[in-house]
Amino acid sequence: MAEDNIRGVARGTSEVPLSILELATVGSGVTPTETLRASTELAKRAEKLGYHRIWVAEHHGMPSVASSSPAVLIAHLAAATTTIRLGSGGVMLPNHAPLIVAEQFGTLHALHPGRIDLGLGRAPGTDPATARALRRHGLDADDFPEQLAELTAFLDGAFPAGHPLERVVAIPRSPETGRPPIWLLGSSGFSAQLAGLLGLPFAFAHHFSAANTIPALDLYRSSFQPSAVLDRPYAMIGVSAVAAESSEQALRMARSGGLSMLRLRRGAPQPVPTPEEAEAHGYSPVEKDFLDDYLSKLVYGDPAEVRTGLEELRKRTEADELMITTLVHSPTARIRSYELIAQAYGLSQSA
């Protein structure tokens, strides 16, 4: 299949394009500056390794995540690379005025035409108190379809006659290159059905809502209506994976991410602990069950084991693209994990 501004080309021995979701993970004892430098290095390496795209997520009030401003980070990563697609996975639209998002991504698209994706979500990306601080204009997730329509109209310069915002123009806008592709992101059926009805590409957060993956993808595909954007469904799933030289090493690193998620679920987020901190933690029976459940949904191991796990997931979900995210303490270990996965698929041979 030829590559367009949405579909990628499978490289190496992979059946589908492989991409990266970068959370700019802050580990214990690691500064945000060091973290963001590692994100930049990852983007450069991902481009050389043959990954199709790298997205950054919007999260707020989380000491373990430095990607609170996707547009700013995307601009930096795009300036440090030349060919890999960059985008948001995603911008949480109810946190922002659609005009601001249109201006930000119109600017990114003008600076890096043909390389920018606009992934949109409807969750707050944070806790309720921070969400209230962000959403002072009073909008919430229920207003998402209206906000999406407004954003699309700003990007296309196409408000209908008589619309209250008809004379408002989002600058810059590039009619000759069109707008950046809009993706809808979700972890349930709402955005899946909306993406299908609008004929948009859809990205599902399998990495934290695994039980809903297949029902949501089925709903997306059954709801799909061909559009000027897509003639058939295109579904990507986010998947957590950790690769290391050995299974034991991968498990040790993965447990750091498990403890980090445990603390987040308990309302006490902290930077991602070291493997030593995770090993020393005294897990209660309930915490042990949480960790076991977390690990059961994670693809981890040596490169061959990770490839096997990713392939099983791809076949089971029939995903058109896999977007891998790696939650570990060390920035070096995170980059190495992506290198090992790329090697397992031979991505760089056709990059």
Tab-separated table of C-alpha atoms in Angstrom, residues 153-339:
chain	number	residue	atom	x	y	z
A	153	ALA	CA	-13.677	24.594	10.468
A	154	PHE	CA	-10.789	26.764	11.670
A	155	LEU	CA	-8.223	24.458	10.042
A	156	ASP	CA	-10.173	24.340	6.770
A	157	GLY	CA	-11.251	27.994	6.799
A	158	ALA	CA	-14.760	26.757	6.172
A	159	PHE	CA	-17.362	28.013	8.637
A	160	PRO	CA	-20.827	28.036	7.054
A	161	ALA	CA	-22.392	31.355	6.114
A	162	GLY	CA	-24.030	33.011	9.088
A	163	HIS	CA	-21.949	31.137	11.686
A	164	PRO	CA	-20.993	33.380	14.655
A	165	LEU	CA	-17.295	32.628	13.979
A	166	GLU	CA	-17.503	33.012	10.199
A	167	ARG	CA	-15.164	36.029	10.167
A	168	VAL	CA	-12.583	34.538	12.564
A	169	VAL	CA	-9.524	33.167	10.770
A	170	ALA	CA	-6.885	30.823	12.178
A	171	ILE	CA	-3.436	32.004	11.065
A	172	PRO	CA	-1.257	30.501	9.701
A	173	ARG	CA	-3.200	28.251	7.393
A	174	SER	CA	-1.815	26.614	4.259
A	175	PRO	CA	-4.550	26.043	1.663
A	176	GLU	CA	-1.998	24.590	-0.773
A	177	THR	CA	-0.935	21.823	1.637
A	178	GLY	CA	-4.238	21.409	3.472
A	179	ARG	CA	-4.508	20.776	7.161
A	180	PRO	CA	-2.573	18.278	9.249
A	181	PRO	CA	-4.375	14.925	9.533
A	182	ILE	CA	-6.817	14.759	12.435
A	183	TRP	CA	-6.897	11.543	14.449
A	184	LEU	CA	-9.364	10.716	17.195
A	185	LEU	CA	-7.973	8.967	20.252
A	186	GLY	CA	-9.919	6.958	22.769
A	187	SER	CA	-10.083	4.272	25.427
A	188	SER	CA	-13.803	3.493	25.052
A	189	GLY	CA	-16.466	3.445	22.383
A	190	PHE	CA	-17.364	7.148	22.171
A	191	SER	CA	-14.422	8.362	20.082
A	192	ALA	CA	-14.334	5.059	18.182
A	193	GLN	CA	-17.863	5.577	16.888
A	194	LEU	CA	-17.327	9.287	16.234
A	195	ALA	CA	-14.140	8.588	14.258
A	196	GLY	CA	-16.008	5.997	12.219
A	197	LEU	CA	-18.949	8.262	11.449
A	198	LEU	CA	-16.603	11.091	10.407
A	199	GLY	CA	-14.317	8.827	8.366
A	200	LEU	CA	-11.241	9.710	10.421
A	201	PRO	CA	-8.318	7.524	11.536
A	202	PHE	CA	-8.636	6.158	15.061
A	203	ALA	CA	-6.041	5.390	17.730
A	204	PHE	CA	-7.041	3.225	20.689
A	205	ALA	CA	-5.235	3.248	24.047
A	206	HIS	CA	-4.793	-0.500	24.439
A	207	HIS	CA	-1.903	0.152	26.822
A	208	PHE	CA	-4.288	1.222	29.582
A	209	SER	CA	-7.678	-0.069	28.448
A	210	ALA	CA	-6.912	-3.515	27.065
A	211	ALA	CA	-10.331	-5.006	27.849
A	212	ASN	CA	-12.038	-2.449	25.594
A	213	THR	CA	-9.703	-2.716	22.609
A	214	ILE	CA	-11.524	-5.187	20.380
A	215	PRO	CA	-15.057	-3.872	21.145
A	216	ALA	CA	-13.912	-0.316	20.357
A	217	LEU	CA	-12.179	-1.336	17.132
A	218	ASP	CA	-15.224	-3.352	16.068
A	219	LEU	CA	-17.425	-0.312	16.724
A	220	TYR	CA	-15.068	1.942	14.757
A	221	ARG	CA	-15.022	-0.369	11.760
A	222	SER	CA	-18.771	-1.030	11.760
A	223	SER	CA	-19.514	2.715	12.091
A	224	PHE	CA	-17.047	3.797	9.428
A	225	GLN	CA	-18.298	6.052	6.646
A	226	PRO	CA	-15.882	6.797	3.775
A	227	SER	CA	-14.802	10.431	3.679
A	228	ALA	CA	-12.497	12.797	1.835
A	229	VAL	CA	-9.883	11.766	4.415
A	230	LEU	CA	-10.131	7.962	4.275
A	231	ASP	CA	-11.859	5.487	1.989
A	232	ARG	CA	-11.603	2.679	4.561
A	233	PRO	CA	-10.899	2.410	8.297
A	234	TYR	CA	-7.398	2.902	9.643
A	235	ALA	CA	-6.899	1.843	13.253
A	236	MET	CA	-3.775	2.168	15.355
A	237	ILE	CA	-3.374	0.819	18.882
A	238	GLY	CA	-1.043	1.969	21.636
A	239	VAL	CA	0.789	-0.891	23.345
A	240	SER	CA	3.202	-0.958	26.277
A	241	ALA	CA	6.382	-2.896	25.587
A	242	VAL	CA	9.790	-3.300	27.217
A	243	ALA	CA	12.637	-5.062	25.439
A	244	ALA	CA	16.043	-5.857	26.921
A	245	GLU	CA	18.911	-8.225	26.230
A	246	SER	CA	17.302	-10.800	28.530
A	247	SER	CA	13.818	-11.587	29.807
A	248	GLU	CA	14.981	-11.124	33.388
A	249	GLN	CA	16.347	-7.660	32.686
A	250	ALA	CA	13.150	-6.636	30.887
A	251	LEU	CA	10.992	-7.816	33.792
A	252	ARG	CA	13.155	-5.928	36.268
A	253	MET	CA	12.750	-2.703	34.289
A	254	ALA	CA	9.036	-3.283	33.755
A	255	ARG	CA	8.382	-3.536	37.484
A	256	SER	CA	9.518	0.079	37.851
A	257	GLY	CA	6.701	1.110	35.537
A	258	GLY	CA	4.282	-1.043	37.477
A	259	LEU	CA	5.109	0.640	40.770
A	260	SER	CA	4.830	4.036	39.079
A	261	MET	CA	1.318	3.202	37.834
A	262	LEU	CA	0.364	1.847	41.251
A	263	ARG	CA	1.324	5.138	42.883
A	264	LEU	CA	-0.589	7.073	40.237
A	265	ARG	CA	-3.750	5.020	40.777
A	266	ARG	CA	-3.466	5.658	44.516
A	267	GLY	CA	-3.339	9.415	43.968
A	268	ALA	CA	0.317	9.740	44.931
A	269	PRO	CA	2.180	10.173	41.626
A	270	GLN	CA	5.961	10.325	41.764
A	271	PRO	CA	8.824	10.085	39.278
A	272	VAL	CA	9.292	6.558	37.944
A	273	PRO	CA	11.209	4.567	40.585
A	274	THR	CA	14.470	2.780	39.910
A	275	PRO	CA	14.461	-1.013	39.564
A	276	GLU	CA	16.095	-1.131	43.005
A	277	GLU	CA	13.261	0.928	44.514
A	278	ALA	CA	10.686	-1.345	42.892
A	279	GLU	CA	12.431	-4.459	44.232
A	280	ALA	CA	12.609	-3.001	47.753
A	281	HIS	CA	8.948	-1.985	47.850
A	282	GLY	CA	6.889	-4.060	50.270
A	283	TYR	CA	3.836	-4.991	48.210
A	284	SER	CA	0.587	-5.716	50.013
A	285	PRO	CA	-1.566	-8.523	48.553
A	286	VAL	CA	-3.736	-5.938	46.776
A	287	GLU	CA	-0.674	-4.180	45.384
A	288	LYS	CA	0.777	-7.495	44.260
A	289	ASP	CA	-2.433	-8.240	42.372
A	290	PHE	CA	-2.242	-4.816	40.715
A	291	LEU	CA	1.357	-5.408	39.645
A	292	ASP	CA	0.546	-8.859	38.275
A	293	ASP	CA	-2.358	-7.432	36.287
A	294	TYR	CA	-0.141	-4.621	34.962
A	295	LEU	CA	2.528	-7.068	33.827
A	296	SER	CA	-0.043	-9.367	32.217
A	297	LYS	CA	-1.010	-6.564	29.803
A	298	LEU	CA	2.590	-5.588	29.058
A	299	VAL	CA	4.674	-7.033	26.230
A	300	TYR	CA	8.143	-7.568	27.688
A	301	GLY	CA	11.156	-9.817	27.281
A	302	ASP	CA	14.111	-10.231	24.987
A	303	PRO	CA	13.707	-8.921	21.409
A	304	ALA	CA	12.321	-12.193	20.037
A	305	GLU	CA	9.776	-12.475	22.868
A	306	VAL	CA	8.638	-8.886	22.399
A	307	ARG	CA	8.224	-9.367	18.680
A	308	THR	CA	6.157	-12.504	19.306
A	309	GLY	CA	3.943	-10.619	21.757
A	310	LEU	CA	3.452	-7.675	19.427
A	311	GLU	CA	2.623	-9.957	16.519
A	312	GLU	CA	0.048	-11.872	18.556
A	313	LEU	CA	-1.592	-8.585	19.539
A	314	ARG	CA	-1.565	-7.290	15.973
A	315	LYS	CA	-3.215	-10.420	14.633
A	316	ARG	CA	-5.801	-10.499	17.408
A	317	THR	CA	-6.823	-6.858	16.968
A	318	GLU	CA	-6.159	-6.605	13.205
A	319	ALA	CA	-4.574	-3.217	13.910
A	320	ASP	CA	-3.241	-1.280	10.930
A	321	GLU	CA	-0.389	0.203	12.976
A	322	LEU	CA	1.228	-0.368	16.361
A	323	MET	CA	2.345	2.576	18.509
A	324	ILE	CA	4.732	1.402	21.215
A	325	THR	CA	5.230	3.151	24.527
A	326	THR	CA	7.874	2.167	27.091
A	327	LEU	CA	7.569	3.082	30.763
A	328	VAL	CA	10.889	2.440	32.498
A	329	HIS	CA	13.141	4.443	34.809
A	330	SER	CA	16.238	4.978	32.696
A	331	PRO	CA	16.152	7.124	29.526
A	332	THR	CA	19.031	5.047	28.176
A	333	ALA	CA	17.121	1.807	28.786
A	334	ARG	CA	14.030	3.265	27.104
A	335	ILE	CA	15.940	4.173	23.947
A	336	ARG	CA	17.675	0.786	23.985
A	337	SER	CA	14.304	-0.967	24.161
A	338	TYR	CA	13.172	0.747	20.955
A	339	GLU	CA	16.487	-0.142	19.293
